[in-house]
PDB file of C-alpha atoms in Angstrom:
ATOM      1  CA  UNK W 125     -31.335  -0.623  -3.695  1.00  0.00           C
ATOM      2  CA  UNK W 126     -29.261   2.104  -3.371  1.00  0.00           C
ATOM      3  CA  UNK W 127     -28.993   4.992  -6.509  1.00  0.00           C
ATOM      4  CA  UNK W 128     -26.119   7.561  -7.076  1.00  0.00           C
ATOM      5  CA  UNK W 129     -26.106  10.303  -9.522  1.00  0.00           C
ATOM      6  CA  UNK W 130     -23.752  10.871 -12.495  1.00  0.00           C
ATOM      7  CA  UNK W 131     -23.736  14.693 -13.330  1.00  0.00           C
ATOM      8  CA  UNK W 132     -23.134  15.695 -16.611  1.00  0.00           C
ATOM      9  CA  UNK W 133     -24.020  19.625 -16.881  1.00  0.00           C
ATOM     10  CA  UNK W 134     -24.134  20.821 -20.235  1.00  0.00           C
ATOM     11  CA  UNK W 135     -21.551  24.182 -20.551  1.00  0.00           C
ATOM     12  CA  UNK W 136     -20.430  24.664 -24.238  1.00  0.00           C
ATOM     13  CA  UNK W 137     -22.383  25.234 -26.968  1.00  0.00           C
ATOM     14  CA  UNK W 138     -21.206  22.852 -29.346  1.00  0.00           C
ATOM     15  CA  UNK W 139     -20.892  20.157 -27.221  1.00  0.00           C
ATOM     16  CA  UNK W 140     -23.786  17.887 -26.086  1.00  0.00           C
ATOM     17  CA  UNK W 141     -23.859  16.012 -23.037  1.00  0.00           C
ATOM     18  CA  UNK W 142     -26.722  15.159 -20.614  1.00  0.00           C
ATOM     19  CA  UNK W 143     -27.789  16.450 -17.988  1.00  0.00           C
ATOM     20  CA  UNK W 144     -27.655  13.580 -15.125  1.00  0.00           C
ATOM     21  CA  UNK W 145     -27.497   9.631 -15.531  1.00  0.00           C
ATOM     22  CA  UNK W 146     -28.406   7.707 -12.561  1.00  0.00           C
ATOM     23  CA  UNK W 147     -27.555   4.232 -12.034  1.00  0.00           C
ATOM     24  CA  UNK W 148     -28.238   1.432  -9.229  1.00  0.00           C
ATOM     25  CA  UNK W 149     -24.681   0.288  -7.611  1.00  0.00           C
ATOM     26  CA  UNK W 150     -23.154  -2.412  -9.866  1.00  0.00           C
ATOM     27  CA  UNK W 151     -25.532  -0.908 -13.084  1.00  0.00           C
ATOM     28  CA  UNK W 152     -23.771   0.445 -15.919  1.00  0.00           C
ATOM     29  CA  UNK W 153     -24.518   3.466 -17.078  1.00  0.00           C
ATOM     30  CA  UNK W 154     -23.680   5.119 -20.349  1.00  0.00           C
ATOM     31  CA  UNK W 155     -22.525   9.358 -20.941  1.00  0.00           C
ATOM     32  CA  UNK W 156     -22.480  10.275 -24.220  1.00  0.00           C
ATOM     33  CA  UNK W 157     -20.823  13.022 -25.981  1.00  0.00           C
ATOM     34  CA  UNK W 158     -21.549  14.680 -29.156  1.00  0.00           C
ATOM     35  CA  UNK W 159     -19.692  17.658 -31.011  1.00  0.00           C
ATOM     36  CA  UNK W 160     -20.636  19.564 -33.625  1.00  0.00           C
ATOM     37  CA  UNK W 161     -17.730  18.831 -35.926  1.00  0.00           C
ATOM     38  CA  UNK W 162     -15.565  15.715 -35.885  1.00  0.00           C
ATOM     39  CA  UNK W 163     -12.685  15.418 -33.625  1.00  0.00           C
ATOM     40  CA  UNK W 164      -8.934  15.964 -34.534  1.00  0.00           C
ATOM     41  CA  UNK W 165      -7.740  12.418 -36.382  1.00  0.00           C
ATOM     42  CA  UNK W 166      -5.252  12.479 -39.129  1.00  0.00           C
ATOM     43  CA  UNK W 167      -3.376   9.025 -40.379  1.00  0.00           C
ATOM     44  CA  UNK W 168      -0.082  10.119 -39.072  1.00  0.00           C
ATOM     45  CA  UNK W 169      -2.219  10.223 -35.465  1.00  0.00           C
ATOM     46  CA  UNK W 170      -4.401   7.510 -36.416  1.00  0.00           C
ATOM     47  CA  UNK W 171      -6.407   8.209 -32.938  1.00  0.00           C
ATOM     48  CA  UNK W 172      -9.257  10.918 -32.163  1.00  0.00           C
ATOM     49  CA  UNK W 173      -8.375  13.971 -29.747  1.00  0.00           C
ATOM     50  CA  UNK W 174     -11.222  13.126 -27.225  1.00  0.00           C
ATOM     51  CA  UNK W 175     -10.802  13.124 -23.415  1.00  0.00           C
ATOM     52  CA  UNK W 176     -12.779  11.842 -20.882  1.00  0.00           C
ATOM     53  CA  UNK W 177     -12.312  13.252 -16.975  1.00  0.00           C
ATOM     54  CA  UNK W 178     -13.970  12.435 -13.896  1.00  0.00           C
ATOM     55  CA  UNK W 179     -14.123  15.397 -11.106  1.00  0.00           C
ATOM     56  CA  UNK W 180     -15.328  14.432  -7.707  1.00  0.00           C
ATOM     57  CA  UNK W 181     -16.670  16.662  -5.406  1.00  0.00           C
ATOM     58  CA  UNK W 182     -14.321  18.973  -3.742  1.00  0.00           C
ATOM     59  CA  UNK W 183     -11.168  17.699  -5.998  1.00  0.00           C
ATOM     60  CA  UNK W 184      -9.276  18.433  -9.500  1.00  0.00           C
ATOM     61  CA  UNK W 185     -10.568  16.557 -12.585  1.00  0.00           C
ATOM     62  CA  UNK W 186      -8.987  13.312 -12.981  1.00  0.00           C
ATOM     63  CA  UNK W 187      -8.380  12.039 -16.529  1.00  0.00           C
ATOM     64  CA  UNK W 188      -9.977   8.633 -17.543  1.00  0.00           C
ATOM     65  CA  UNK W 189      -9.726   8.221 -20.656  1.00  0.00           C
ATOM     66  CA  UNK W 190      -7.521   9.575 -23.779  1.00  0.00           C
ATOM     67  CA  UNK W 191      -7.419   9.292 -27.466  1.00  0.00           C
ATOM     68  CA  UNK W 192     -11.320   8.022 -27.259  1.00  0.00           C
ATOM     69  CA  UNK W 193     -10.817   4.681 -25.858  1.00  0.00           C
ATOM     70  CA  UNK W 194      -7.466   4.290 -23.936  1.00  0.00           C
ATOM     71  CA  UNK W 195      -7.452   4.000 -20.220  1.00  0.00           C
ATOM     72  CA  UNK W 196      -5.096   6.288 -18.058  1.00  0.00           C
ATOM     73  CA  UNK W 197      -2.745   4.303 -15.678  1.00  0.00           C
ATOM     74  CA  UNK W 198      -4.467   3.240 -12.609  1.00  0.00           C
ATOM     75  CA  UNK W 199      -7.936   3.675 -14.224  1.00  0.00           C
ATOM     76  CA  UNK W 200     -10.243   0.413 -13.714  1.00  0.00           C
ATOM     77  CA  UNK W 201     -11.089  -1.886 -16.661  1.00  0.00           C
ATOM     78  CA  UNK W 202     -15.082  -0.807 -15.835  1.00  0.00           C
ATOM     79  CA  UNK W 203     -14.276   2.724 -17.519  1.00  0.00           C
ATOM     80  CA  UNK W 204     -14.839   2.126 -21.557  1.00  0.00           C
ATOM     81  CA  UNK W 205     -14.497   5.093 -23.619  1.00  0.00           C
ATOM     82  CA  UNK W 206     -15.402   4.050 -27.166  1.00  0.00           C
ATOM     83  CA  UNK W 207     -16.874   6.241 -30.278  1.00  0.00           C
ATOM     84  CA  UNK W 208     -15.572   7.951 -33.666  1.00  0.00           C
ATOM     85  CA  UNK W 209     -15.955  11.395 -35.578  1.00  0.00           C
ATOM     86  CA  UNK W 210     -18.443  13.460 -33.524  1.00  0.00           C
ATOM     87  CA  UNK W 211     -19.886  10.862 -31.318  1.00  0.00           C
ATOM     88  CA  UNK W 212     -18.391   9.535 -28.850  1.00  0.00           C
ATOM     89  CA  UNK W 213     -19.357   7.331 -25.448  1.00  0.00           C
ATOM     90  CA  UNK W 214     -17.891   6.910 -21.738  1.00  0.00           C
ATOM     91  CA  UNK W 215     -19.390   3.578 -20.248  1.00  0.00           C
ATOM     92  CA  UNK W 216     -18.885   2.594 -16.622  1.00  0.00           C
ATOM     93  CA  UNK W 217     -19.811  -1.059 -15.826  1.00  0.00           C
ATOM     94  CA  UNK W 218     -19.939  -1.969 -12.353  1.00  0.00           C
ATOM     95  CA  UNK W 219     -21.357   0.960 -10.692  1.00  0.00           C
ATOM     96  CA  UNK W 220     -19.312   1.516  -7.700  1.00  0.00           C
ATOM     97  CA  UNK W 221     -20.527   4.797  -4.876  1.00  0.00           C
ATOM     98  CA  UNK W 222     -17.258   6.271  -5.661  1.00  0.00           C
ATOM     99  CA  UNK W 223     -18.424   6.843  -8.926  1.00  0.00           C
ATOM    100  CA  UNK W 224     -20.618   9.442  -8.376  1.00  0.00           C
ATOM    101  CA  UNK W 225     -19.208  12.763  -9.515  1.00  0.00           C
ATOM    102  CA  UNK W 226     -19.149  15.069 -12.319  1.00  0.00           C
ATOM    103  CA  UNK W 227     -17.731  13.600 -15.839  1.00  0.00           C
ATOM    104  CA  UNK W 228     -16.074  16.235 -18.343  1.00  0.00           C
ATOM    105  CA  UNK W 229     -15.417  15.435 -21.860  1.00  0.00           C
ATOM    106  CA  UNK W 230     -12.454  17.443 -24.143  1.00  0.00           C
ATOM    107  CA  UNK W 231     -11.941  17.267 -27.458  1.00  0.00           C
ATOM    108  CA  UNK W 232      -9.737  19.284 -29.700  1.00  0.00           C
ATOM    109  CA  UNK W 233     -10.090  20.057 -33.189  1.00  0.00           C
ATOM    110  CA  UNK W 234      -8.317  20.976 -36.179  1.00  0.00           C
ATOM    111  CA  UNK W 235      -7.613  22.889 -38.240  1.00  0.00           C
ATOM    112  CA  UNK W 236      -8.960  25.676 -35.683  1.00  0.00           C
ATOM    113  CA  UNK W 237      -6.313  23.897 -32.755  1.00  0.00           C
ATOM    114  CA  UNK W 238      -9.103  24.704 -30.504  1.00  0.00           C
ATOM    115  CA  UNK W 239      -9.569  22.750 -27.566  1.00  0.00           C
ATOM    116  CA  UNK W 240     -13.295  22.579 -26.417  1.00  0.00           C
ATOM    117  CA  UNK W 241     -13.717  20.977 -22.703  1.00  0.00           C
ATOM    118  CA  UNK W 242     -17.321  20.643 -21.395  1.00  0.00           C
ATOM    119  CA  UNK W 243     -19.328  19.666 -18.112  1.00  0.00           C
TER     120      UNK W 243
END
């Protein structure tokens, strides 16, 4: 069957990410993303600051997910962002070609209001 690549390049320090996932078309395949302190979430915001973005090759980052888990309009149902504190995943079900392409994920974090965006 056929294979396409998921690249994930590590660029921050205190970020984790892998390298490269790889997944057979219709596979799921599963990017996670680690920090190394939790992600903004107060009660008033009852939500954690994490981003996820795709970039394809040759065009701007798109966002896919926001606030850890919720989709951005016109973003299939096979894109699952899910995850809590410092941990977080970005799940794609369905493998499609079109999903090969470089994945980013953002966080931001308080009380330093700095906003940390990796490869």
């Amino acid at each position: 069957g056929e294979f396409i690549v998921l690249r994930v390049e590590h660029r921050m320090t205190d970020m984790t990410q892998p390298g490269a996932v790889s997944s057979a078309l219709g596979g799921s395949v599963t990017i996670n993303c680690r920090t190394s302190q939790d992600v903004y979430y107060h009660t008033q915001h009852p939500y954690h600051h994490l981003a996820w973005y795709q970039q394809r090759d040759g065009e701007t980052p798109k966002l896919l997910i926001y606030r850890a888990s919720t989709r951005a309009s016109g973003i299939p149902g096979r894109f699952t962002g899910s995850g809590s504190n410092s941990a977080f995943t970005l799940t794609i079900s369905g493998v499609q070609a079109e999903d090969a392409a470089v994945y980013y994920c953002q966080s931001y974090h308080y009380p330093n209001s700095q906003h940390v965006f990796t490869q």
